[in-house]
PDB file of C-alpha atoms in Angstrom:
ATOM      1  CA  MET B   3       0.056   0.192   0.170  1.00 84.00           C
ATOM      2  CA  GLY B   4       1.185   3.223  -0.694  1.00 89.00           C
ATOM      3  CA  GLN B   5       1.340   6.358   1.655  1.00 92.00           C
ATOM      4  CA  ILE B   6       0.756  10.215   0.814  1.00 91.00           C
ATOM      5  CA  LEU B   7       0.922  13.080   2.747  1.00 92.00           C
ATOM      6  CA  VAL B   8      -1.248  16.443   1.614  1.00 90.00           C
ATOM      7  CA  ARG B   9      -0.275  19.433   3.087  1.00 92.00           C
ATOM      8  CA  ASN B  10      -2.045  23.053   3.045  1.00 91.00           C
ATOM      9  CA  ILE B  11      -5.732  21.625   3.326  1.00 91.00           C
ATOM     10  CA  SER B  12      -7.774  24.412   4.256  1.00 91.00           C
ATOM     11  CA  GLU B  13      -9.375  24.531   7.273  1.00 93.00           C
ATOM     12  CA  GLY B  14     -12.816  24.291   6.124  1.00 92.00           C
ATOM     13  CA  ALA B  15     -12.326  21.073   3.908  1.00 92.00           C
ATOM     14  CA  LEU B  16     -10.593  19.692   6.982  1.00 93.00           C
ATOM     15  CA  ALA B  17     -13.706  20.573   9.294  1.00 94.00           C
ATOM     16  CA  ARG B  18     -15.996  19.066   6.434  1.00 93.00           C
ATOM     17  CA  LEU B  19     -14.237  15.839   6.037  1.00 93.00           C
ATOM     18  CA  GLU B  20     -13.723  15.271   9.882  1.00 95.00           C
ATOM     19  CA  ALA B  21     -17.936  15.973  10.362  1.00 94.00           C
ATOM     20  CA  ALA B  22     -18.810  13.916   7.262  1.00 94.00           C
ATOM     21  CA  ALA B  23     -16.176  10.997   8.821  1.00 94.00           C
ATOM     22  CA  ALA B  24     -17.842  11.681  12.221  1.00 95.00           C
ATOM     23  CA  ALA B  25     -21.156  11.075  10.977  1.00 95.00           C
ATOM     24  CA  GLU B  26     -20.284   7.936   9.497  1.00 94.00           C
ATOM     25  CA  GLY B  27     -18.840   6.626  12.264  1.00 95.00           C
ATOM     26  CA  ALA B  28     -15.255   6.412  10.665  1.00 95.00           C
ATOM     27  CA  THR B  29     -12.461   8.297  11.216  1.00 96.00           C
ATOM     28  CA  LEU B  30     -10.564  10.873   9.090  1.00 95.00           C
ATOM     29  CA  GLU B  31      -8.032   8.387   7.769  1.00 95.00           C
ATOM     30  CA  ASP B  32     -10.956   6.300   6.439  1.00 95.00           C
ATOM     31  CA  LYS B  33     -12.995   9.341   4.849  1.00 95.00           C
ATOM     32  CA  VAL B  34     -10.082  10.865   3.063  1.00 95.00           C
ATOM     33  CA  ARG B  35      -9.070   7.240   2.019  1.00 94.00           C
ATOM     34  CA  ALA B  36     -12.507   6.656   0.474  1.00 92.00           C
ATOM     35  CA  VAL B  37     -12.456  10.235  -1.220  1.00 91.00           C
ATOM     36  CA  ILE B  38      -9.649   9.801  -2.645  1.00 90.00           C
ATOM     37  CA  GLU B  39     -10.275   5.552  -3.094  1.00 88.00           C
ATOM     38  CA  ALA B  40     -13.687   7.317  -5.495  1.00 85.00           C
ATOM     39  CA  ALA B  41     -11.592  10.192  -7.516  1.00 81.00           C
ATOM     40  CA  ALA B  42      -9.784   7.442  -8.287  1.00 83.00           C
ATOM     41  CA  SER B  43     -11.918   4.846  -9.327  1.00 81.00           C
ATOM     42  CA  HIS B  44     -13.400   6.353 -12.645  1.00 77.00           C
ATOM     43  CA  SER B  45     -11.335   9.292 -15.541  1.00 81.00           C
ATOM     44  CA  GLN B  46     -12.899  12.135 -16.282  1.00 79.00           C
ATOM     45  CA  ARG B  47     -13.587  10.838 -19.875  1.00 85.00           C
ATOM     46  CA  GLU B  48     -15.854   7.410 -18.309  1.00 86.00           C
ATOM     47  CA  ALA B  49     -17.890   9.886 -15.848  1.00 82.00           C
ATOM     48  CA  LEU B  50     -18.498  12.194 -18.692  1.00 87.00           C
ATOM     49  CA  GLU B  51     -19.410   8.853 -21.074  1.00 90.00           C
ATOM     50  CA  HIS B  52     -21.691   7.737 -18.481  1.00 89.00           C
ATOM     51  CA  ALA B  53     -23.496  11.367 -18.075  1.00 90.00           C
ATOM     52  CA  PHE B  54     -23.670  11.113 -21.485  1.00 93.00           C
ATOM     53  CA  ALA B  55     -25.558   7.782 -21.623  1.00 94.00           C
ATOM     54  CA  LEU B  56     -27.733   9.054 -18.898  1.00 93.00           C
ATOM     55  CA  GLY B  57     -29.036  11.553 -20.357  1.00 90.00           C
ATOM     56  CA  ARG B  58     -29.249  10.041 -23.721  1.00 93.00           C
ATOM     57  CA  GLU B  59     -31.711   7.111 -21.859  1.00 94.00           C
ATOM     58  CA  ALA B  60     -33.934  10.509 -20.470  1.00 90.00           C
ATOM     59  CA  LYS B  61     -34.254  11.727 -24.050  1.00 90.00           C
ATOM     60  CA  ARG B  62     -35.454   7.984 -25.344  1.00 92.00           C
ATOM     61  CA  TRP B  63     -37.450   7.865 -21.939  1.00 91.00           C
ATOM     62  CA  ARG B  64     -39.303  11.159 -22.751  1.00 89.00           C
ATOM     63  CA  GLU B  65     -39.467  10.320 -25.899  1.00 91.00           C
ATOM     64  CA  GLU B  66     -41.270   7.235 -25.523  1.00 93.00           C
ATOM     65  CA  ARG B  67     -43.805   8.780 -23.615  1.00 91.00           C
ATOM     66  CA  GLY B  68     -44.979  11.599 -25.593  1.00 91.00           C
ATOM     67  CA  ILE B  69     -43.296  14.652 -23.495  1.00 86.00           C
ATOM     68  CA  THR B  70     -41.654  17.200 -25.752  1.00 84.00           C
ATOM     69  CA  GLU B  71     -42.145  20.157 -23.245  1.00 83.00           C
ATOM     70  CA  PRO B  72     -38.974  20.293 -20.992  1.00 81.00           C
ATOM     71  CA  LEU B  73     -39.731  19.907 -17.210  1.00 80.00           C
ATOM     72  CA  ASP B  74     -40.472  22.752 -15.092  1.00 86.00           C
ATOM     73  CA  VAL B  75     -39.598  21.941 -11.837  1.00 88.00           C
ATOM     74  CA  VAL B  76     -40.109  25.717 -10.427  1.00 92.00           C
ATOM     75  CA  ALA B  77     -43.805  25.107 -11.686  1.00 89.00           C
ATOM     76  CA  LEU B  78     -43.862  21.744  -9.495  1.00 87.00           C
ATOM     77  CA  ILE B  79     -42.858  22.361  -6.493  1.00 90.00           C
ATOM     78  CA  ARG B  80     -44.846  25.876  -6.773  1.00 90.00           C
ATOM     79  CA  GLU B  81     -48.028  23.666  -7.463  1.00 88.00           C
ATOM     80  CA  ASP B  82     -46.916  21.198  -4.741  1.00 86.00           C
ATOM     81  CA  ARG B  83     -46.299  24.204  -2.026  1.00 87.00           C
ATOM     82  CA  ASP B  84     -49.189  25.616  -2.718  1.00 86.00           C
ATOM     83  CA  ASN B  85     -51.588  22.803  -2.631  1.00 83.00           C
ATOM     84  CA  GLU B  86     -54.018  23.025   0.539  1.00 77.00           C
ATOM     85  CA  GLU B  87     -54.088  19.058   0.244  1.00 75.00           C
ATOM     86  CA  PRO B  88     -52.383  17.131   3.046  1.00 71.00           C
ATOM     87  CA  HIS B  89     -51.464  14.658   1.332  1.00 66.00           C
ATOM     88  CA  ARG B  90     -51.577  13.440  -2.787  1.00 55.00           C
TER      89      ARG B  90
END
């Protein structure tokens, strides 16, 4: 196993990592190791290819259902927020 030493980490980033580790019941070292492993698991090209594949799948799904207008998420949230019914 390799080792690295990372210097000059901002206090804010370190605090967020420590908080995330504590919330997961892990050590800071465990959390940083997981972050590094996740970052190294896919190349940027692979991540972009995956994102574009998801976009193509969403487009195909919408076309199959005849959905041509873009989804207005803001309008849907407002409609739900303004609805007087306790549950739908």
